[in-house]
CSV table of C-alpha atoms in Angstrom, one decimal:
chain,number,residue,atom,x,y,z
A,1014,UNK,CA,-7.4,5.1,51.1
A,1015,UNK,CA,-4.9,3.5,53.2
A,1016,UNK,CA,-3.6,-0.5,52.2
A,1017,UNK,CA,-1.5,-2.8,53.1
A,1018,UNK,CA,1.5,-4.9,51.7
A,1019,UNK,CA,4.8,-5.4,50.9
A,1020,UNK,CA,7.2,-3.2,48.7
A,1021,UNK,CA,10.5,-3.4,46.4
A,1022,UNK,CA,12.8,-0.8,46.2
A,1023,UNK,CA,13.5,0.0,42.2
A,1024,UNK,CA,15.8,-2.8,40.7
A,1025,UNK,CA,15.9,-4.3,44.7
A,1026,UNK,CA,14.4,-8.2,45.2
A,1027,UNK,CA,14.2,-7.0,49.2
A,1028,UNK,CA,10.7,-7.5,51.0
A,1029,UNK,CA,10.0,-4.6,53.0
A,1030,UNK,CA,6.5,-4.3,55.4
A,1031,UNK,CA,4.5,-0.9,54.7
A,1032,UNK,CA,1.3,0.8,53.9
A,1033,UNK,CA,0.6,2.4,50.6
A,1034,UNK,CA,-2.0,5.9,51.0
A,1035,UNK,CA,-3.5,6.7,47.8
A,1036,UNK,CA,-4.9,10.5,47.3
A,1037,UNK,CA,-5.5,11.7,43.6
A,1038,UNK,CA,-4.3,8.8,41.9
A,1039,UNK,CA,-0.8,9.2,44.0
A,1040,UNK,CA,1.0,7.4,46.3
A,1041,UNK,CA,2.8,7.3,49.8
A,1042,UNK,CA,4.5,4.9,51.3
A,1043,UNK,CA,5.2,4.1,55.0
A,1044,UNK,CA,7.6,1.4,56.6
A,1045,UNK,CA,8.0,0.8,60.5
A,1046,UNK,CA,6.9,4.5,60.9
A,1047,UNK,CA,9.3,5.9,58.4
A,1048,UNK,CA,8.3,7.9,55.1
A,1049,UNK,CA,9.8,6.1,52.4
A,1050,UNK,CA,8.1,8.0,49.4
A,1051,UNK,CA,5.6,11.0,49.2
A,1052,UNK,CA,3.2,12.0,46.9
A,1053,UNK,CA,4.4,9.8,43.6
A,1054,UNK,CA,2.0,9.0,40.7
A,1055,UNK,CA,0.7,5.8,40.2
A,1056,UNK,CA,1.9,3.9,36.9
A,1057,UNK,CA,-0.2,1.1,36.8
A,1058,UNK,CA,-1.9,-1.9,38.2
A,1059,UNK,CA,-2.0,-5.4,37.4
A,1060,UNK,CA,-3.9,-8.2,38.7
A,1061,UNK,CA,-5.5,-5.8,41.2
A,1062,UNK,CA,-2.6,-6.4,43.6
A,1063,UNK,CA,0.2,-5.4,42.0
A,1064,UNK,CA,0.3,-1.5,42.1
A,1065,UNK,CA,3.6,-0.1,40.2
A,1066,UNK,CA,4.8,3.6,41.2
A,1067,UNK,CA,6.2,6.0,39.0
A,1068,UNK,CA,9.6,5.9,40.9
A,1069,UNK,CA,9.9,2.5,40.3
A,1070,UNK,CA,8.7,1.1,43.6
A,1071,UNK,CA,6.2,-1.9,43.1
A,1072,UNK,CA,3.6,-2.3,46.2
A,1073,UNK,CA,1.8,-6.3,46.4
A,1074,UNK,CA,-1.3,-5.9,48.3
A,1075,UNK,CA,-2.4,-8.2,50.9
A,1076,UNK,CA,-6.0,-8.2,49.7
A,1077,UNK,CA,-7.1,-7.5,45.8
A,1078,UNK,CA,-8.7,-4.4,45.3
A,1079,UNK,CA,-12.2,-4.1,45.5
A,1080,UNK,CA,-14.2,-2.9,42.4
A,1081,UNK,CA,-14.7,0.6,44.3
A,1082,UNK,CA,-11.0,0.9,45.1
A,1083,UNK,CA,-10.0,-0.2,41.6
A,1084,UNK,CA,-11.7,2.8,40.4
A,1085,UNK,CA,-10.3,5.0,42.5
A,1086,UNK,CA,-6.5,4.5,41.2
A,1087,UNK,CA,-7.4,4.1,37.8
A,1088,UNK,CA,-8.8,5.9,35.0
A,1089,UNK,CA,-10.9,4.9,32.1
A,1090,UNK,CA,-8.5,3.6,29.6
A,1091,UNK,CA,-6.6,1.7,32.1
A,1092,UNK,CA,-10.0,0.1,33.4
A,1093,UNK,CA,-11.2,-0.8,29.8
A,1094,UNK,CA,-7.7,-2.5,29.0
A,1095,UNK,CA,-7.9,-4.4,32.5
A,1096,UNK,CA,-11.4,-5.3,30.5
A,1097,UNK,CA,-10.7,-6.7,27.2
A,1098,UNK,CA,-7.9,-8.5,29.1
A,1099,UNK,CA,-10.3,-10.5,30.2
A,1100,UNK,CA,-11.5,-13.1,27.3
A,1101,UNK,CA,-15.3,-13.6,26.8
A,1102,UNK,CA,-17.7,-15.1,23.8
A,1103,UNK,CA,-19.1,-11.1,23.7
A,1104,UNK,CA,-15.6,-9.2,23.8
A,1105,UNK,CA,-14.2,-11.4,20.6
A,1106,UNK,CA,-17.4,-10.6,18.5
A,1107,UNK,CA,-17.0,-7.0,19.3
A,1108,UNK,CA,-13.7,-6.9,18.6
A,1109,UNK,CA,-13.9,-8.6,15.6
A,1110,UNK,CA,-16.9,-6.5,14.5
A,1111,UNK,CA,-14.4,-3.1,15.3
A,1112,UNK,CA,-12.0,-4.6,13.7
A,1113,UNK,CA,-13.9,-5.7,10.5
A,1114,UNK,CA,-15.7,-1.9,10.6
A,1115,UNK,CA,-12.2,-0.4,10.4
A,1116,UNK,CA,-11.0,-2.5,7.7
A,1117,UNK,CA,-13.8,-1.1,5.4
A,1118,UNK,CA,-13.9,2.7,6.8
A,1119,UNK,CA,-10.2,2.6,6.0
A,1120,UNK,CA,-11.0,0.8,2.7
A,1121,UNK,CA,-13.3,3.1,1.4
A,1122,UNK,CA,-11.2,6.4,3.6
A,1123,UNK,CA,-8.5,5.6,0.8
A,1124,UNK,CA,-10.8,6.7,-2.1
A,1125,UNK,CA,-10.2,10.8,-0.2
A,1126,UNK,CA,-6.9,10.6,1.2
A,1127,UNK,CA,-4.9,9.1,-1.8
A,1128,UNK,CA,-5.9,11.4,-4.5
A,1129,UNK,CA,-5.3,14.0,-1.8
A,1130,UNK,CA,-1.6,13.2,-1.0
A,1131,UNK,CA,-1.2,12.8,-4.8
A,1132,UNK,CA,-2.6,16.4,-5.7
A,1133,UNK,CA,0.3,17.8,-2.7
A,1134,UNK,CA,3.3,15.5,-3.7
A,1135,UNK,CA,6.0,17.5,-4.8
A,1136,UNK,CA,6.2,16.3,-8.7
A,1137,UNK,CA,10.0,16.7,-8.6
A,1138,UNK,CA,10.0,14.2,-5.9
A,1139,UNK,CA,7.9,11.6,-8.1
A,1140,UNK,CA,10.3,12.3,-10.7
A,1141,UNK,CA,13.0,11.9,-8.5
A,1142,UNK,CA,11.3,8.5,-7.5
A,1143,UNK,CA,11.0,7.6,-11.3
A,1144,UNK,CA,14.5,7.8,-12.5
A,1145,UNK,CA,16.1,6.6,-9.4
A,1146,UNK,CA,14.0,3.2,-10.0
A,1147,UNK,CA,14.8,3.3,-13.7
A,1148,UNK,CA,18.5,3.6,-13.1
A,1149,UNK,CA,18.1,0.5,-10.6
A,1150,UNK,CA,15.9,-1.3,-13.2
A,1151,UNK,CA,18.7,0.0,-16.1
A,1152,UNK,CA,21.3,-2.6,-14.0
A,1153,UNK,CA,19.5,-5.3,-13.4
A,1154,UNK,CA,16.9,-6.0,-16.5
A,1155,UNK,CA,17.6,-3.6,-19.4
A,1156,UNK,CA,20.3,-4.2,-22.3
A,1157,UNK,CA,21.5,-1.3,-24.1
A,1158,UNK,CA,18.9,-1.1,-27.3
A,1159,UNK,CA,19.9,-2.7,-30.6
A,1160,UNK,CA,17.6,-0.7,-32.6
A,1161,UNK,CA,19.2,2.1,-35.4
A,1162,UNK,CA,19.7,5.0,-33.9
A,1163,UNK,CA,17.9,6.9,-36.4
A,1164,UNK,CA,14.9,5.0,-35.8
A,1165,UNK,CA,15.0,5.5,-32.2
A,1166,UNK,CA,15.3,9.4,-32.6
A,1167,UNK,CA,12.1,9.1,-35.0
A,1168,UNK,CA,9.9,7.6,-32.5
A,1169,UNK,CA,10.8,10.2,-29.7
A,1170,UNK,CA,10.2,12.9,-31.9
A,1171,UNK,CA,6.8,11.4,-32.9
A,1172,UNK,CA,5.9,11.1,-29.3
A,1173,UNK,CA,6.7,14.5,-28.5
A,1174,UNK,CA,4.5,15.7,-31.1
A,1175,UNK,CA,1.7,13.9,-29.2
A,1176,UNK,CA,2.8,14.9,-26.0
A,1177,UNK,CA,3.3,19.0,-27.2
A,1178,UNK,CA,-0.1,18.6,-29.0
A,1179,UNK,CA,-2.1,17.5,-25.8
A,1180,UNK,CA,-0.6,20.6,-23.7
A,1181,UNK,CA,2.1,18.6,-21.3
A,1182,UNK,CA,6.2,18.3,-21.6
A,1183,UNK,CA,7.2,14.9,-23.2
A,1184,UNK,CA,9.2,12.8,-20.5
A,1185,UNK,CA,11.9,10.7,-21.4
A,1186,UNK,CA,12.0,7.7,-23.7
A,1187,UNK,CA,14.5,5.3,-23.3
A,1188,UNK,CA,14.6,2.0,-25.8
A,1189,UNK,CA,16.4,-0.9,-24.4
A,1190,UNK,CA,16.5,-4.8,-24.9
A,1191,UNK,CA,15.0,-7.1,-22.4
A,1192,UNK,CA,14.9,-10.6,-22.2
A,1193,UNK,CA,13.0,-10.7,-19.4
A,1194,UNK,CA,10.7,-8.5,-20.2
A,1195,UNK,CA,10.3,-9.4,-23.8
A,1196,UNK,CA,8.0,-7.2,-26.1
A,1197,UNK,CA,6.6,-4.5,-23.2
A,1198,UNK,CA,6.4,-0.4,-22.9
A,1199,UNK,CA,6.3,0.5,-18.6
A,1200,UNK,CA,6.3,4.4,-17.3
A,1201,UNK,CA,8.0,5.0,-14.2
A,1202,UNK,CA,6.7,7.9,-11.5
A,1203,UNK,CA,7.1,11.1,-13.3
A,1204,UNK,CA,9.0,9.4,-16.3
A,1205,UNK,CA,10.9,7.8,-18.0
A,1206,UNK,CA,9.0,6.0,-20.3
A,1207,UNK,CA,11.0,2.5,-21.3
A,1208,UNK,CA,10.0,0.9,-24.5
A,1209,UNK,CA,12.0,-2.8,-25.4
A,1210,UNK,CA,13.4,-3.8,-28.7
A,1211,UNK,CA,10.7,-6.8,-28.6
A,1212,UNK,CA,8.3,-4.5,-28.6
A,1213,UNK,CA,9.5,-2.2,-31.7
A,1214,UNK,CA,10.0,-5.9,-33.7
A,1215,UNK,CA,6.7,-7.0,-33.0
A,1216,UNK,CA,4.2,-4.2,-33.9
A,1217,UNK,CA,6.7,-2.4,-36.6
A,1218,UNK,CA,4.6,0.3,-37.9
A,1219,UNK,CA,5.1,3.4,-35.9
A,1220,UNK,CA,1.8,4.6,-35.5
A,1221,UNK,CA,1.4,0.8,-33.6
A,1222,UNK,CA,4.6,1.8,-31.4
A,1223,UNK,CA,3.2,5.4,-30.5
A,1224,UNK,CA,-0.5,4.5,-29.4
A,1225,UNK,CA,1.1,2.3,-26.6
A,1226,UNK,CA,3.6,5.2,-25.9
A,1227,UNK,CA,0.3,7.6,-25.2
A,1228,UNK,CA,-1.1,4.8,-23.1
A,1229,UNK,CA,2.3,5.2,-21.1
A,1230,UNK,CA,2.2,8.8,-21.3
A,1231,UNK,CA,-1.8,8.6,-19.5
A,1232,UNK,CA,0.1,6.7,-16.4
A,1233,UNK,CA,2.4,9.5,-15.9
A,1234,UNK,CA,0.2,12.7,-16.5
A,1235,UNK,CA,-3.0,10.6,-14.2
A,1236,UNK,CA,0.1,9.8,-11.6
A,1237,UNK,CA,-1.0,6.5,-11.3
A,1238,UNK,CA,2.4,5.0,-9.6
A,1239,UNK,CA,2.5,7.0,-7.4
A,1240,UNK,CA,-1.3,6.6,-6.5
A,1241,UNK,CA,-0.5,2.7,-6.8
A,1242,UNK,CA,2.4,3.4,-4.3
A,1243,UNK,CA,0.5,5.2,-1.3
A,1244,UNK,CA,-2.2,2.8,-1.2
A,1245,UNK,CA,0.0,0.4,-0.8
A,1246,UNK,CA,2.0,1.6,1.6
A,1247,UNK,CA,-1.2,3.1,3.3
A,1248,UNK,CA,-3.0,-0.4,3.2
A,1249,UNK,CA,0.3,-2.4,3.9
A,1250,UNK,CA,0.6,-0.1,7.1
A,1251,UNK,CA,-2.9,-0.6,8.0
A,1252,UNK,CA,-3.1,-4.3,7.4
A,1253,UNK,CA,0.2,-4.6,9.6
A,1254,UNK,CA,-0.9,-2.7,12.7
A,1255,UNK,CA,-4.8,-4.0,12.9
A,1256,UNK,CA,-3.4,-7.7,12.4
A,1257,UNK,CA,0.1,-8.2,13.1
A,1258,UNK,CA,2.8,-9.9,11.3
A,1259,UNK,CA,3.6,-12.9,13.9
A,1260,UNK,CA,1.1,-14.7,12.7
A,1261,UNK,CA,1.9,-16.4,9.5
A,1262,UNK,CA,-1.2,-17.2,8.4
A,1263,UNK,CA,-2.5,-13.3,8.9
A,1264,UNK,CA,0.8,-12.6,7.4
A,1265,UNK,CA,-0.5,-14.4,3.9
A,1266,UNK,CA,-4.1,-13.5,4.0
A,1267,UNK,CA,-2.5,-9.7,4.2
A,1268,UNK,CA,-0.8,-10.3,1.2
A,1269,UNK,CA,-3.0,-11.9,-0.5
A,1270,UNK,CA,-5.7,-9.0,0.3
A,1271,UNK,CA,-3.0,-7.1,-1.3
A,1272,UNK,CA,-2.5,-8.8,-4.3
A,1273,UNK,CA,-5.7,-8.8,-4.8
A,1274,UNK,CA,-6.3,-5.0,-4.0
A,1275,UNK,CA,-3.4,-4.6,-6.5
A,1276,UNK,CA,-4.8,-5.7,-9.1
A,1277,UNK,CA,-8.0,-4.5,-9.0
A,1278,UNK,CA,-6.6,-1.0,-8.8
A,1279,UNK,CA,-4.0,-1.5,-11.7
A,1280,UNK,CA,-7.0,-3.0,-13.9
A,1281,UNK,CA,-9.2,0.5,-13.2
A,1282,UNK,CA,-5.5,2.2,-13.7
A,1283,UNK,CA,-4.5,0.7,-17.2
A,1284,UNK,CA,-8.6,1.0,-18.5
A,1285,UNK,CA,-8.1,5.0,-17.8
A,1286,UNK,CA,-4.8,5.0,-19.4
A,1287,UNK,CA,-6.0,3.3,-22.5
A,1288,UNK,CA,-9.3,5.8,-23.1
A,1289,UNK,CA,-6.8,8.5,-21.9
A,1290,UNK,CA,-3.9,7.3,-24.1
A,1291,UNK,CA,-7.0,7.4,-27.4
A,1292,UNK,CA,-7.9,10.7,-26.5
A,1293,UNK,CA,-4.1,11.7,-27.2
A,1294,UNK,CA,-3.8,9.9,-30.4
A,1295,UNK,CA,-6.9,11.7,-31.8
A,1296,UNK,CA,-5.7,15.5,-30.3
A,1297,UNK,CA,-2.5,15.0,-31.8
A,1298,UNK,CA,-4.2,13.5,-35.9
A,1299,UNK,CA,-2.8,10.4,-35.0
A,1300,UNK,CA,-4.4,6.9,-35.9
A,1301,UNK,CA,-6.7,6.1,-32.8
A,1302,UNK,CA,-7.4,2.7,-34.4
A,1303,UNK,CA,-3.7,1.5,-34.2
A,1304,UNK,CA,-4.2,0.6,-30.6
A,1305,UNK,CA,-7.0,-1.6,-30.9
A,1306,UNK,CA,-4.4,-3.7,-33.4
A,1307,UNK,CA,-1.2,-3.2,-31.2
A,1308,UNK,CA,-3.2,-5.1,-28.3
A,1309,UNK,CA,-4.3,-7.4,-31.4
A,1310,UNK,CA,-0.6,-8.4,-32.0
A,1311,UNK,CA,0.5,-8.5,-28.1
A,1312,UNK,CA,-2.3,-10.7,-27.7
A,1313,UNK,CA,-1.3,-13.1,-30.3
A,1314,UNK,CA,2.1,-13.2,-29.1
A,1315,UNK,CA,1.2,-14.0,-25.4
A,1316,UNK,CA,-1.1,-16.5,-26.8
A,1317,UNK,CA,1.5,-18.3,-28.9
A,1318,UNK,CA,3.5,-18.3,-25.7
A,1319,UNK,CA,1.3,-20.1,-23.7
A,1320,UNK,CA,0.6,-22.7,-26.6
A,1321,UNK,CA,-3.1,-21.6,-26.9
A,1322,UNK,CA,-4.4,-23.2,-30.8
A,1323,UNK,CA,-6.4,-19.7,-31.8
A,1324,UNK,CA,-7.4,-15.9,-30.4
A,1325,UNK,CA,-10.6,-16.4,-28.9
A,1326,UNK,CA,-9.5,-19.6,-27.2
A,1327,UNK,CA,-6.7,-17.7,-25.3
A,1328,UNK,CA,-9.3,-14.6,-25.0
A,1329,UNK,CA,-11.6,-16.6,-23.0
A,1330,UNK,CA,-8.9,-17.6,-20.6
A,1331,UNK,CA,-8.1,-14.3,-20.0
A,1332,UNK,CA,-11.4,-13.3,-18.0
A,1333,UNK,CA,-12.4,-12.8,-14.6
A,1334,UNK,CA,-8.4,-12.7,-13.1
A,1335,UNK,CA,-8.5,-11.6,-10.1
A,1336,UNK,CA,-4.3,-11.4,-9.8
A,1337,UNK,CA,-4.5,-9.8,-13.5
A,1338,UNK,CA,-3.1,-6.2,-13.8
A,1339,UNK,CA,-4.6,-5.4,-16.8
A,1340,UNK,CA,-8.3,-6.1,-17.8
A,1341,UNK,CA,-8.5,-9.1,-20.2
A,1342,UNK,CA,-8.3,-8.5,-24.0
A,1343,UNK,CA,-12.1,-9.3,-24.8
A,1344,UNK,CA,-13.0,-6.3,-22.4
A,1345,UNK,CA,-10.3,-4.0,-23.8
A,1346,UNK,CA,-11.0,-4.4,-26.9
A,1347,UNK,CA,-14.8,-3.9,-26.7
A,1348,UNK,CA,-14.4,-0.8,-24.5
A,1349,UNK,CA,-11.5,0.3,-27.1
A,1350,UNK,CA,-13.9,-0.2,-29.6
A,1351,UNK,CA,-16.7,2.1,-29.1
């Protein structure tokens, strides 16, 4: 296939006459009976007159290429790009509909590939991962504990028993003050487990203070940070490539997709850890029913926050989140119960 046209030399805005051969997909180009290049592959084409060389050289046809030509040059990827280039009604449903069908096979994907890159994730690593976020946290939103030291060192010991008891090594437990915070317990990636003053002050009674201590224990031996940490990253990834960031308002349906996805996930999450966090209580001859009235006394105290007149009233509230990380009180408390 012989055509004809004008040429530019690489990084040259010169017009030179020639003729462009094509065998196999490669070019040769001729000027005033002069060879200028021989056997070079073909890059791409554009607007089925604009035919770039791999050396550079771009060729303008005088005449488009027909549909026969076009697939001569080309092969099938470049021939479907050159088609969805072209916008149609049938196209953007399609698209959409790929798009859409990838979305949910990825979706539903994540339920196999998570728990497999947890079960091969170095656990030094996660630990790793864990104290380097505690020692960041440590700087920024934890106060050195006021508690006696004595009954800090009674607490840990208690906790190891329930940890030694149920067959795994009891990670660290730090105790610090937090305004920010306020009365909370939070496990990091492999440990440490943080538990504030506020929280010590408000339940008192040890057995209280332990059953949310094996509730934070359950995160760490079920790995759920780290689960919670390659979904994210695995949907974040996802939801960036498929739809972009440019777009500001894809940008905040993405993140709203993933607050929602986030909280879904940390609701199933915290609902293992507190049936998992029983089950240790009860190995170990602890009180079981102590963490039915340590959610009792949170409950009441985030209630009283928020100016809520009674229990149930604030219970009520509490239902069908869709942002909340936890499940609401009601349900925790009837699941807790049986």
């Amino acid at each position: 296939m012989i055509l004809s046209g004008v040429f530019f030399e690489p990084l040259s805005s010169k017009k030179l006459i020639g003729k462009l051969k094509i065998v196999d997909k490669r070019g040769t180009i001729f000027s005033e009976g002069n060879l200028i290049c021989n056997d070079i592959g073909i890059e791409t084409y554009q607007n089925k007159t604009n035919i770039y060389l791999q050396n550079g050289i771009l060729f303008t046809l005088d005449c488009p290429l027909t549909n026969e030509q076009e697939k001569l040059i080309s092969g099938k990827i470049t021939r479907g790009i050159s088609w969805l280039e072209k916008f149609s009604i049938f196209k953007a449903f399609l698209l959409g509909l790929f798009l859409i069908s990838s979305l949910l096979i990825f979706r539903y994907s994540l339920n196999i590939i998570v728990p497999a890159i947890v079960y091969v994730f170095p656990p030094l690593l996660e630990k790793e991962i864990g104290q380097n976020t505690y020692e960041a946290l440590k700087l920024a939103v934890f106060e050195d504990s006021e508690l006696k030291e004595i009954r800090i060192k009674n607490l840990q010991e208690k906790a190891s028993e329930i940890a030694i008891s149920n067959g795994f090594e009891s990670p660290q437990i730090f105790f610090h003050k937090s305004d920010l915070l306020g009365a909370n317990a939070l496990a990091f990636p492999g440990g440490p487990v943080v538990v504030t003053d506020e929280l010590v002050l408000l339940l008192q009674q040890d057995d209280l203070i332990l059953s949310v201590i094996a509730h934070e224990f359950a995160h760490i031996q079920e790995r759920h940070s780290l689960q919670h940490i390659v979904e994210m990253i695995g949907i974040g990834a996802m939801t960036s490539v498929m739809l972009g960031t440019n777009d500001k308002l894809l940008e905040e349906a993405s993140v709203v997709a993933l607050n929602i996805w986030s909280s879904k996930k940390s609701r199933n999450f915290e609902k293992q850890a507190d049936l998992l966090g029983l089950k240790y209580l009860e190995t170990a001859n602890f009180d079981s029913s102590a963490f039915s009235l340590a959610i009792k006394k949170l409950t009441e105290k985030l209630c009283h926050s928020k100016g809520f007149g009674n229990w149930q009233e604030c219970s009520n509230s509490s239902d069908n989140r869709w942002f909340s990380s936890h499940p609401s009180q009601r349900e925790r408390l009837k699941y807790l119960s049986k």
